[in-house]
Amino acid sequence: MVTGFPAELIREIVSHLPEEIYERPSRLSSLSRVSSQFREPCQQKLFSHLHLYPPGPPRSRYVQFIVGKRLLWLLDNSTMLKKYTKTITINEEEEWLKDDPKITEALTRINALGVLRELRLHDTQSLGGLELDLREVITSICSSPNFSSLFIQTSDDSLASSRLVKASISTLKRLEVHLYRLTPGASRFIPPNEGQPQPQLQLESFVFHVEAGVCAETLDYVLEASGGSMKTLQALHVLTQKKQLSAVILAKIASFAYTATDLRRLTYELPFNIDDYGRAPKDTTKDTILDLSKLGKLKSISITYARIQSDPKKGDSPRKDPFLWVLRLFQTIPPSFSLESVHLVIQHFYYDASFPLESAEANFHQLDALLSDREKLPFLRNVTIDLYFHARHVYFKPDIASRLQREISEYKGAFATLHRRRLLNVRTLREMHGRDGALY
C-alpha cells in the first residue's frame, strides 16, 4: 500500500497523466485503485470532463445504448458527477445519439445539477439532425447561468449551431466556432431578439475558423451581440486552414480586432494568398494588414504563414514569399508598444526533397531591426520562430537533419541582433509523408 505522499505531490502526479479517452482501463482509473490518497484526485480528473462517444465500433455495435444507461447509473449510485463534472464533450457523428434512448434523460438530469460550465461538440455532421428533445436539452445546457465555454465543430452551419451561440452569448467567456460548410436556408446567425435587453458580453477568448461565407456572419453576430465593442475580449485566434481569402474578409477580421480594446493575445493563421496583399501597393491593401498601433494592450502575437514551392509537374509559376505581409504588419508598431512575445510559425511545403530551404535574408534583417528597436518594443522578452517542413510525395534525404541545422544557423544569422540579445529561439520540425514529425 502506497501511503504518506504529500497531497500536493499526489495532485501534481495526477495532473500529468493524460486523458485516455478510448483506453480501458485508463491509467487514471488504475491509479485511483493504488491507495485512498490517489482515489479522490484521480476521480476528480476522470469525472471533471465527460467524453461521450459511440459505444463500440460502428460496424459491430456490440454494446447498445451504453452511454445513456451508464450516465443514469452514475447519477443514481454515485456523487461523482455532481461533485466534479464541469465539461461534456460529444464526439463524432450524431447518428449514435439517435440510437441511444436514454441520452436525453441523462443529459437533462446532469444539466439540472447546475454544475456544467463547458460544452464541446466535436465532428458533428448536423446538430439539426438530432431529435428535438435532445436539441432542446443541449440548448438548455448552453443557456444555464453558470455556462461559460462553448466549442462547436460541425460541417454544416445549421440553425441549431446558431441557436447554441445565441443561447449562451450572454454568459460565455470562451467561444470556439469551426463551421466548414453552409447549407441552404441556414447561412445566417440568428440575431438577438428584438425588444429584449442587449446582453452584456463577457467573452474573453474567441477562436474561429475562417470560411468566406461564414466568417463575416459569425463576426457580425458576435459584434452585434456585444453592442459593437468587444471590451472584455483578451484572446483572439483566427484560423484559416490556409484558404484563399478576399481583401474584404481580411479587412473585416482587422476591424473586428480593433473593437477588442483590451486584447492581450492574438493568433493569426494567414491564408495561402496573403502574399498578394503583402506585395500590392499599400494604399490598396492597407485594410488587410492589421495596424498594431490600434491594439495598444497587446502582449503576445503569433503569426503562421506558408512558403510553398510550385508543383513542377503542373508547371506552376514561382510563388511569392508571404513574409512581406508579415513585415508590413510589424512596421505598424508604435513607440513604447506593450508587446512582450512574438511567435512566427513558418511552414515550408514542397514537392521535391532537393527544394532549397533558403530564407529571404534581406526581409528577415529588416524584421530583426524592427523587433530590436528598444524605443518601440521596450518590453519584448522573446521571439520564437518555428520552422515546419512538409514533404509531399517524397521522403527526406538522409542528410536532412544537417540541412535543418544549417537552416537554424541561417535564421539566427538573419536575426543577429535578437540572437545577440538572447531573445531569439529557433526550432524546426520535419514532417515526413506517412511518419511523425521530429523536433530538432
Tab-separated table of C-alpha atoms in Angstrom:
chain	number	residue	atom	x	y	z
A	1	MET	CA	0.000	0.000	0.000
A	2	VAL	CA	1.317	3.424	-1.005
A	3	THR	CA	0.820	5.960	1.777
A	4	GLY	CA	2.386	9.088	3.174
A	5	PHE	CA	2.753	11.150	-0.012
A	6	PRO	CA	2.092	14.891	0.418
A	7	ALA	CA	-1.270	15.881	-1.064
A	8	GLU	CA	0.372	18.466	-3.368
A	9	LEU	CA	2.714	15.824	-4.808
A	10	ILE	CA	-0.198	13.475	-5.489
A	11	ARG	CA	-2.139	16.216	-7.291
A	12	GLU	CA	0.966	17.019	-9.348
A	13	ILE	CA	1.381	13.366	-10.359
A	14	VAL	CA	-2.268	13.071	-11.350
A	15	SER	CA	-2.216	16.339	-13.316
A	16	HIS	CA	0.479	14.958	-15.639
A	17	LEU	CA	-1.495	11.857	-16.604
A	18	PRO	CA	-3.252	12.144	-19.990
A	19	GLU	CA	-6.970	11.747	-20.561
A	20	GLU	CA	-7.012	8.341	-22.262
A	21	ILE	CA	-10.490	8.588	-23.682
A	22	TYR	CA	-10.597	5.287	-25.548
A	23	GLU	CA	-8.376	3.173	-23.261
A	24	ARG	CA	-9.970	0.750	-20.809
A	25	PRO	CA	-8.836	0.753	-18.089
A	26	SER	CA	-7.069	4.099	-18.285
A	27	ARG	CA	-4.004	4.929	-16.246
A	28	LEU	CA	-6.100	7.333	-14.183
A	29	SER	CA	-8.590	4.600	-13.380
A	30	SER	CA	-5.819	2.180	-12.447
A	31	LEU	CA	-4.005	4.748	-10.306
A	32	SER	CA	-7.188	5.544	-8.377
A	33	ARG	CA	-7.046	1.988	-7.001
A	34	VAL	CA	-3.466	2.261	-5.737
A	35	SER	CA	-4.444	3.867	-2.441
A	36	SER	CA	-7.105	6.031	-0.869
A	37	GLN	CA	-4.773	9.040	-1.241
A	38	PHE	CA	-4.912	8.778	-5.029
A	39	ARG	CA	-8.602	7.972	-5.280
A	40	GLU	CA	-10.141	11.432	-4.984
A	41	PRO	CA	-7.611	13.334	-7.187
A	42	CYS	CA	-7.973	10.667	-9.893
A	43	GLN	CA	-11.752	10.628	-9.679
A	44	GLN	CA	-11.838	14.406	-9.839
A	45	LYS	CA	-9.877	14.392	-13.096
A	46	LEU	CA	-11.790	11.414	-14.508
A	47	PHE	CA	-15.222	12.915	-13.885
A	48	SER	CA	-14.479	16.613	-14.427
A	49	HIS	CA	-14.601	16.096	-18.195
A	50	LEU	CA	-17.078	13.564	-19.602
A	51	HIS	CA	-16.323	12.357	-23.143
A	52	LEU	CA	-19.413	10.903	-24.803
A	53	TYR	CA	-18.684	8.850	-27.911
A	54	PRO	CA	-20.120	5.827	-29.779
A	55	PRO	CA	-20.224	2.775	-27.509
A	56	GLY	CA	-18.452	0.446	-29.908
A	57	PRO	CA	-17.021	0.129	-33.416
A	58	PRO	CA	-19.664	1.429	-35.844
A	59	ARG	CA	-19.781	-1.872	-37.741
A	60	SER	CA	-20.224	-4.185	-34.784
A	61	ARG	CA	-22.311	-2.035	-32.431
A	62	TYR	CA	-21.584	-4.761	-29.915
A	63	VAL	CA	-22.805	-2.721	-26.945
A	64	GLN	CA	-26.008	-0.777	-27.482
A	65	PHE	CA	-27.054	2.385	-25.619
A	66	ILE	CA	-24.302	2.117	-23.033
A	67	VAL	CA	-23.683	5.861	-22.782
A	68	GLY	CA	-27.114	6.932	-21.565
A	69	LYS	CA	-27.523	3.909	-19.283
A	70	ARG	CA	-24.072	4.389	-17.774
A	71	LEU	CA	-24.723	8.061	-17.024
A	72	LEU	CA	-28.061	7.280	-15.386
A	73	TRP	CA	-26.437	4.570	-13.264
A	74	LEU	CA	-23.782	7.042	-12.090
A	75	LEU	CA	-26.438	9.622	-11.270
A	76	ASP	CA	-28.373	7.093	-9.186
A	77	ASN	CA	-25.447	5.390	-7.455
A	78	SER	CA	-22.621	7.910	-7.189
A	79	THR	CA	-21.976	11.524	-6.260
A	80	MET	CA	-19.077	11.873	-8.713
A	81	LEU	CA	-20.991	13.693	-11.452
A	82	LYS	CA	-22.485	16.185	-9.013
A	83	LYS	CA	-19.148	16.796	-7.285
A	84	TYR	CA	-16.768	17.038	-10.223
A	85	THR	CA	-18.346	17.287	-13.678
A	86	LYS	CA	-17.748	20.646	-15.356
A	87	THR	CA	-17.328	19.759	-19.058
A	88	ILE	CA	-19.091	17.469	-21.524
A	89	THR	CA	-17.658	16.598	-24.930
A	90	ILE	CA	-19.843	14.889	-27.530
A	91	ASN	CA	-17.592	13.149	-30.051
A	92	GLU	CA	-18.078	12.003	-33.625
A	93	GLU	CA	-21.159	11.966	-35.816
A	94	GLU	CA	-24.601	12.393	-34.352
A	95	GLU	CA	-26.019	9.054	-35.528
A	96	TRP	CA	-25.150	7.213	-32.327
A	97	LEU	CA	-27.019	9.817	-30.276
A	98	LYS	CA	-30.193	8.997	-32.194
A	99	ASP	CA	-29.784	5.323	-31.257
A	100	ASP	CA	-29.473	5.979	-27.519
A	101	PRO	CA	-32.956	6.352	-25.936
A	102	LYS	CA	-31.508	7.262	-22.529
A	103	ILE	CA	-29.065	10.008	-23.532
A	104	THR	CA	-31.662	12.806	-23.450
A	105	GLU	CA	-32.833	11.849	-19.956
A	106	ALA	CA	-29.238	11.557	-18.719
A	107	LEU	CA	-28.179	14.965	-20.065
A	108	THR	CA	-31.365	16.538	-18.680
A	109	ARG	CA	-30.577	15.266	-15.189
A	110	ILE	CA	-26.917	16.326	-15.415
A	111	ASN	CA	-27.974	19.801	-16.530
A	112	ALA	CA	-30.396	20.010	-13.593
A	113	LEU	CA	-27.433	19.628	-11.223
A	114	GLY	CA	-26.263	23.105	-12.314
A	115	VAL	CA	-22.601	22.068	-12.464
A	116	LEU	CA	-21.825	22.249	-16.203
A	117	ARG	CA	-19.546	25.054	-17.347
A	118	GLU	CA	-18.461	23.885	-20.808
A	119	LEU	CA	-19.854	22.001	-23.812
A	120	ARG	CA	-17.711	20.715	-26.684
A	121	LEU	CA	-19.290	19.327	-29.860
A	122	HIS	CA	-16.659	17.545	-31.973
A	123	ASP	CA	-17.004	16.312	-35.560
A	124	THR	CA	-20.778	16.504	-35.646
A	125	GLN	CA	-22.296	16.444	-39.119
A	126	SER	CA	-25.554	18.201	-38.347
A	127	LEU	CA	-26.897	19.271	-34.985
A	128	GLY	CA	-30.159	19.923	-36.763
A	129	GLY	CA	-30.429	16.178	-37.411
A	130	LEU	CA	-30.817	15.360	-33.720
A	131	GLU	CA	-34.151	14.653	-32.077
A	132	LEU	CA	-35.954	17.794	-30.958
A	133	ASP	CA	-35.861	16.830	-27.261
A	134	LEU	CA	-32.093	16.296	-27.362
A	135	ARG	CA	-31.518	19.593	-29.195
A	136	GLU	CA	-33.574	21.373	-26.543
A	137	VAL	CA	-31.517	19.808	-23.745
A	138	ILE	CA	-28.252	20.871	-25.404
A	139	THR	CA	-29.643	24.388	-25.869
A	140	SER	CA	-30.747	24.414	-22.229
A	141	ILE	CA	-27.212	23.490	-21.137
A	142	CYS	CA	-25.853	26.450	-23.096
A	143	SER	CA	-28.374	28.865	-21.593
A	144	SER	CA	-27.714	27.943	-17.955
A	145	PRO	CA	-26.385	30.866	-15.853
A	146	ASN	CA	-23.104	29.120	-14.960
A	147	PHE	CA	-22.257	28.163	-18.554
A	148	SER	CA	-19.070	29.848	-19.808
A	149	SER	CA	-17.400	27.907	-22.657
A	150	LEU	CA	-18.694	26.581	-25.993
A	151	PHE	CA	-16.829	24.678	-28.713
A	152	ILE	CA	-18.636	23.829	-31.966
A	153	GLN	CA	-17.049	21.825	-34.762
A	154	THR	CA	-19.552	20.944	-37.444
A	155	SER	CA	-19.509	20.566	-41.201
A	156	ASP	CA	-22.781	22.384	-41.557
A	157	ASP	CA	-23.718	25.865	-40.435
A	158	SER	CA	-27.146	24.840	-39.227
A	159	LEU	CA	-29.669	26.910	-37.383
A	160	ALA	CA	-29.119	24.563	-34.442
A	161	SER	CA	-25.493	25.713	-34.142
A	162	SER	CA	-26.622	29.314	-34.321
A	163	ARG	CA	-29.144	28.791	-31.535
A	164	LEU	CA	-26.430	27.423	-29.249
A	165	VAL	CA	-24.372	30.571	-29.739
A	166	LYS	CA	-27.414	32.742	-29.168
A	167	ALA	CA	-28.473	30.812	-26.047
A	168	SER	CA	-25.082	31.167	-24.386
A	169	ILE	CA	-23.844	34.519	-25.675
A	170	SER	CA	-24.600	36.494	-22.502
A	171	THR	CA	-22.578	34.213	-20.183
A	172	LEU	CA	-19.813	32.959	-22.486
A	173	LYS	CA	-16.192	33.643	-21.632
A	174	ARG	CA	-14.736	31.305	-24.290
A	175	LEU	CA	-16.215	30.661	-27.736
A	176	GLU	CA	-14.671	28.464	-30.425
A	177	VAL	CA	-16.512	28.075	-33.729
A	178	HIS	CA	-15.471	25.711	-36.532
A	179	LEU	CA	-18.091	25.789	-39.287
A	180	TYR	CA	-16.984	24.268	-42.562
A	181	ARG	CA	-19.949	24.406	-44.900
A	182	LEU	CA	-23.084	26.433	-45.421
A	183	THR	CA	-26.433	24.775	-46.096
A	184	PRO	CA	-29.341	26.453	-47.927
A	185	GLY	CA	-31.555	28.441	-45.611
A	186	ALA	CA	-29.186	28.200	-42.661
A	187	SER	CA	-26.481	30.671	-43.588
A	188	ARG	CA	-27.474	33.401	-41.186
A	189	PHE	CA	-26.771	33.544	-37.469
A	190	ILE	CA	-29.946	34.292	-35.565
A	191	PRO	CA	-29.899	37.953	-34.486
A	192	PRO	CA	-30.646	38.970	-30.896
A	193	ASN	CA	-34.341	39.142	-30.051
A	194	GLU	CA	-35.835	42.496	-30.891
A	195	GLY	CA	-37.273	44.344	-27.944
A	196	GLN	CA	-35.190	42.451	-25.401
A	197	PRO	CA	-32.320	43.999	-23.429
A	198	GLN	CA	-28.915	43.782	-25.093
A	199	PRO	CA	-26.809	41.097	-23.342
A	200	GLN	CA	-23.687	42.312	-21.598
A	201	LEU	CA	-20.997	40.231	-23.263
A	202	GLN	CA	-18.288	38.708	-21.055
A	203	LEU	CA	-16.360	36.989	-23.859
A	204	GLU	CA	-12.646	36.699	-23.021
A	205	SER	CA	-11.434	34.231	-25.678
A	206	PHE	CA	-12.737	33.839	-29.238
A	207	VAL	CA	-11.451	31.214	-31.687
A	208	PHE	CA	-12.930	30.842	-35.145
A	209	HIS	CA	-12.127	29.164	-38.436
A	210	VAL	CA	-12.461	31.464	-41.389
A	211	GLU	CA	-14.689	30.407	-44.273
A	212	ALA	CA	-15.583	33.126	-46.736
A	213	GLY	CA	-19.329	32.530	-46.344
A	214	VAL	CA	-19.278	32.012	-42.591
A	215	CYS	CA	-16.651	34.411	-41.290
A	216	ALA	CA	-18.498	37.664	-41.959
A	217	GLU	CA	-21.752	36.449	-40.430
A	218	THR	CA	-20.054	34.956	-37.380
A	219	LEU	CA	-18.182	38.180	-36.675
A	220	ASP	CA	-21.242	40.313	-37.362
A	221	TYR	CA	-23.345	38.285	-34.942
A	222	VAL	CA	-20.821	38.323	-32.091
A	223	LEU	CA	-20.121	42.014	-32.624
A	224	GLU	CA	-23.834	42.851	-32.740
A	225	ALA	CA	-24.419	40.883	-29.543
A	226	SER	CA	-21.606	42.803	-27.859
A	227	GLY	CA	-23.068	46.192	-28.707
A	228	GLY	CA	-20.286	46.962	-31.183
A	229	SER	CA	-17.310	46.683	-28.839
A	230	MET	CA	-15.503	43.581	-27.578
A	231	LYS	CA	-14.445	45.275	-24.346
A	232	THR	CA	-13.784	42.057	-22.419
A	233	LEU	CA	-12.007	40.108	-25.185
A	234	GLN	CA	-8.407	39.270	-24.276
A	235	ALA	CA	-7.534	36.457	-26.732
A	236	LEU	CA	-8.408	36.259	-30.433
A	237	HIS	CA	-7.439	33.250	-32.575
A	238	VAL	CA	-8.059	33.425	-36.332
A	239	LEU	CA	-7.586	30.103	-38.149
A	240	THR	CA	-7.851	29.892	-41.939
A	241	GLN	CA	-6.713	26.359	-42.820
A	242	LYS	CA	-4.655	28.187	-45.443
A	243	LYS	CA	-7.627	29.039	-47.654
A	244	GLN	CA	-7.715	31.838	-50.220
A	245	LEU	CA	-9.393	34.876	-48.678
A	246	SER	CA	-10.543	38.145	-50.172
A	247	ALA	CA	-9.409	41.577	-49.075
A	248	VAL	CA	-12.954	42.209	-47.797
A	249	ILE	CA	-12.756	39.286	-45.351
A	250	LEU	CA	-9.266	40.240	-44.169
A	251	ALA	CA	-10.421	43.820	-43.618
A	252	LYS	CA	-13.406	42.587	-41.583
A	253	ILE	CA	-11.114	40.490	-39.373
A	254	ALA	CA	-8.924	43.540	-38.787
A	255	SER	CA	-11.850	45.837	-37.971
A	256	PHE	CA	-13.225	43.203	-35.567
A	257	ALA	CA	-9.868	43.019	-33.759
A	258	TYR	CA	-9.827	46.813	-33.326
A	259	THR	CA	-13.049	46.661	-31.289
A	260	ALA	CA	-11.264	44.500	-28.682
A	261	THR	CA	-9.894	47.365	-26.631
A	262	ASP	CA	-8.353	45.031	-24.027
A	263	LEU	CA	-6.884	42.434	-26.423
A	264	ARG	CA	-3.743	40.799	-24.989
A	265	ARG	CA	-3.136	37.719	-27.201
A	266	LEU	CA	-3.542	37.460	-30.971
A	267	THR	CA	-3.045	34.273	-33.005
A	268	TYR	CA	-3.412	34.666	-36.763
A	269	GLU	CA	-3.039	31.912	-39.350
A	270	LEU	CA	-2.599	33.642	-42.691
A	271	PRO	CA	-4.263	32.358	-45.882
A	272	PHE	CA	-2.283	30.994	-48.815
A	273	ASN	CA	-2.846	34.121	-50.908
A	274	ILE	CA	-1.600	36.577	-48.266
A	275	ASP	CA	1.474	37.287	-50.416
A	276	ASP	CA	-0.795	39.131	-52.879
A	277	TYR	CA	-1.579	41.719	-50.200
A	278	GLY	CA	1.995	41.934	-48.949
A	279	ARG	CA	3.316	42.917	-52.376
A	280	ALA	CA	0.418	45.072	-53.541
A	281	PRO	CA	0.592	48.880	-53.176
A	282	LYS	CA	-0.075	49.932	-49.600
A	283	ASP	CA	-2.991	52.191	-50.458
A	284	THR	CA	-4.930	49.261	-51.964
A	285	THR	CA	-4.303	46.752	-49.168
A	286	LYS	CA	-3.977	48.901	-46.057
A	287	ASP	CA	-7.184	47.457	-44.586
A	288	THR	CA	-5.986	43.848	-44.987
A	289	ILE	CA	-2.931	44.405	-42.797
A	290	LEU	CA	-3.552	44.704	-39.079
A	291	ASP	CA	-2.486	48.026	-37.625
A	292	LEU	CA	-0.804	47.075	-34.353
A	293	SER	CA	-0.907	50.669	-33.171
A	294	LYS	CA	-4.673	50.172	-32.713
A	295	LEU	CA	-4.090	47.218	-30.360
A	296	GLY	CA	-2.486	49.177	-27.571
A	297	LYS	CA	-2.558	46.456	-24.872
A	298	LEU	CA	-1.317	43.545	-26.985
A	299	LYS	CA	1.194	41.359	-25.115
A	300	SER	CA	1.599	38.349	-27.390
A	301	ILE	CA	1.257	37.792	-31.130
A	302	SER	CA	1.572	34.532	-33.064
A	303	ILE	CA	1.620	34.539	-36.868
A	304	THR	CA	1.552	31.391	-39.020
A	305	TYR	CA	2.187	31.512	-42.756
A	306	ALA	CA	3.262	29.132	-45.513
A	307	ARG	CA	6.081	29.208	-48.066
A	308	ILE	CA	5.044	26.943	-50.915
A	309	GLN	CA	7.142	25.525	-53.722
A	310	SER	CA	5.381	25.486	-57.068
A	311	ASP	CA	4.489	21.996	-58.244
A	312	PRO	CA	6.903	21.263	-61.124
A	313	LYS	CA	4.514	18.672	-62.569
A	314	LYS	CA	1.789	21.291	-63.005
A	315	GLY	CA	4.051	23.956	-64.421
A	316	ASP	CA	3.064	26.450	-61.727
A	317	SER	CA	4.617	29.882	-61.856
A	318	PRO	CA	7.009	30.655	-58.972
A	319	ARG	CA	5.195	31.582	-55.780
A	320	LYS	CA	5.937	34.742	-53.861
A	321	ASP	CA	7.117	34.781	-50.261
A	322	PRO	CA	4.265	35.952	-47.978
A	323	PHE	CA	6.765	37.314	-45.480
A	324	LEU	CA	6.328	40.831	-46.882
A	325	TRP	CA	2.810	40.942	-45.382
A	326	VAL	CA	4.283	39.977	-42.007
A	327	LEU	CA	6.979	42.619	-42.364
A	328	ARG	CA	4.416	45.311	-43.120
A	329	LEU	CA	2.402	44.171	-40.103
A	330	PHE	CA	5.314	44.801	-37.737
A	331	GLN	CA	6.049	48.128	-39.419
A	332	THR	CA	2.835	49.417	-37.785
A	333	ILE	CA	4.320	49.056	-34.277
A	334	PRO	CA	4.139	52.418	-32.451
A	335	PRO	CA	6.705	53.745	-29.934
A	336	SER	CA	6.657	52.183	-26.432
A	337	PHE	CA	4.439	49.324	-27.587
A	338	SER	CA	3.296	46.777	-24.980
A	339	LEU	CA	4.339	43.652	-26.928
A	340	GLU	CA	6.279	41.075	-24.882
A	341	SER	CA	6.264	37.942	-27.051
A	342	VAL	CA	6.435	37.250	-30.807
A	343	HIS	CA	5.894	33.790	-32.290
A	344	LEU	CA	6.370	33.125	-36.017
A	345	VAL	CA	5.418	29.746	-37.479
A	346	ILE	CA	6.823	29.367	-40.995
A	347	GLN	CA	5.596	26.310	-42.879
A	348	HIS	CA	7.510	25.064	-45.929
A	349	PHE	CA	5.525	22.972	-48.427
A	350	TYR	CA	7.468	21.403	-51.258
A	351	TYR	CA	7.316	18.525	-53.723
A	352	ASP	CA	10.991	17.904	-54.265
A	353	ALA	CA	13.323	16.866	-51.451
A	354	SER	CA	16.066	18.933	-53.089
A	355	PHE	CA	13.962	22.099	-52.857
A	356	PRO	CA	16.270	24.803	-51.436
A	357	LEU	CA	15.381	25.966	-47.951
A	358	GLU	CA	16.893	29.418	-48.314
A	359	SER	CA	15.308	32.245	-46.396
A	360	ALA	CA	14.522	35.750	-47.595
A	361	GLU	CA	17.510	37.126	-45.720
A	362	ALA	CA	17.078	40.797	-46.572
A	363	ASN	CA	13.487	40.793	-45.290
A	364	PHE	CA	14.495	38.994	-42.104
A	365	HIS	CA	17.210	41.587	-41.471
A	366	GLN	CA	14.512	44.264	-41.656
A	367	LEU	CA	12.328	42.420	-39.164
A	368	ASP	CA	15.334	41.926	-36.890
A	369	ALA	CA	15.855	45.696	-36.884
A	370	LEU	CA	12.160	46.352	-36.170
A	371	LEU	CA	11.943	43.905	-33.276
A	372	SER	CA	15.277	45.029	-31.831
A	373	ASP	CA	14.175	48.652	-31.569
A	374	ARG	CA	14.180	49.273	-27.800
A	375	GLU	CA	12.243	52.527	-28.144
A	376	LYS	CA	9.359	50.802	-29.900
A	377	LEU	CA	9.496	47.487	-28.021
A	378	PRO	CA	10.927	48.125	-24.554
A	379	PHE	CA	9.067	45.149	-23.044
A	380	LEU	CA	9.927	42.465	-25.625
A	381	ARG	CA	11.116	39.295	-23.860
A	382	ASN	CA	11.260	36.586	-26.532
A	383	VAL	CA	10.948	35.911	-30.252
A	384	THR	CA	10.300	32.292	-31.236
A	385	ILE	CA	10.491	31.047	-34.824
A	386	ASP	CA	9.134	27.570	-35.565
A	387	LEU	CA	10.072	26.109	-38.953
A	388	TYR	CA	7.865	23.297	-40.248
A	389	PHE	CA	8.891	21.324	-43.325
A	390	HIS	CA	6.201	19.348	-45.153
A	391	ALA	CA	7.371	16.985	-47.917
A	392	ARG	CA	4.795	15.887	-50.467
A	393	HIS	CA	5.184	12.572	-52.270
A	394	VAL	CA	8.815	12.199	-51.218
A	395	TYR	CA	10.763	11.259	-48.117
A	396	PHE	CA	13.563	13.371	-46.774
A	397	LYS	CA	17.090	12.623	-47.858
A	398	PRO	CA	19.452	11.177	-45.232
A	399	ASP	CA	21.227	14.498	-44.765
A	400	ILE	CA	18.026	16.386	-43.880
A	401	ALA	CA	18.991	16.729	-40.201
A	402	SER	CA	22.218	18.557	-41.039
A	403	ARG	CA	20.369	20.720	-43.575
A	404	LEU	CA	17.819	21.720	-40.952
A	405	GLN	CA	20.592	22.615	-38.538
A	406	ARG	CA	22.102	24.842	-41.231
A	407	GLU	CA	18.679	26.413	-41.688
A	408	ILE	CA	18.579	27.264	-37.983
A	409	SER	CA	22.013	28.874	-38.278
A	410	GLU	CA	20.822	30.933	-41.250
A	411	TYR	CA	17.837	32.242	-39.322
A	412	LYS	CA	19.984	33.096	-36.333
A	413	GLY	CA	22.322	34.937	-38.670
A	414	ALA	CA	19.443	36.845	-40.251
A	415	PHE	CA	18.165	37.842	-36.794
A	416	ALA	CA	21.632	38.627	-35.469
A	417	THR	CA	20.627	41.417	-33.081
A	418	LEU	CA	17.840	39.415	-31.454
A	419	HIS	CA	20.164	36.424	-31.207
A	420	ARG	CA	22.896	38.525	-29.602
A	421	ARG	CA	20.402	39.861	-27.049
A	422	ARG	CA	19.328	36.267	-26.315
A	423	LEU	CA	15.744	36.966	-27.277
A	424	LEU	CA	15.663	34.538	-30.224
A	425	ASN	CA	14.651	30.874	-30.166
A	426	VAL	CA	14.574	28.956	-33.482
A	427	ARG	CA	13.072	25.463	-33.670
A	428	THR	CA	12.444	23.135	-36.601
A	429	LEU	CA	10.018	20.322	-37.187
A	430	ARG	CA	10.165	17.986	-40.148
A	431	GLU	CA	7.048	16.144	-41.191
A	432	MET	CA	7.681	13.112	-43.358
A	433	HIS	CA	5.000	11.573	-45.564
A	434	GLY	CA	3.388	8.817	-43.529
A	435	ARG	CA	5.545	9.388	-40.458
A	436	ASP	CA	5.506	11.508	-37.347
A	437	GLY	CA	7.447	14.738	-37.232
A	438	ALA	CA	10.731	15.029	-35.377
A	439	LEU	CA	11.702	18.119	-33.421
A	440	TYR	CA	15.320	19.240	-33.648
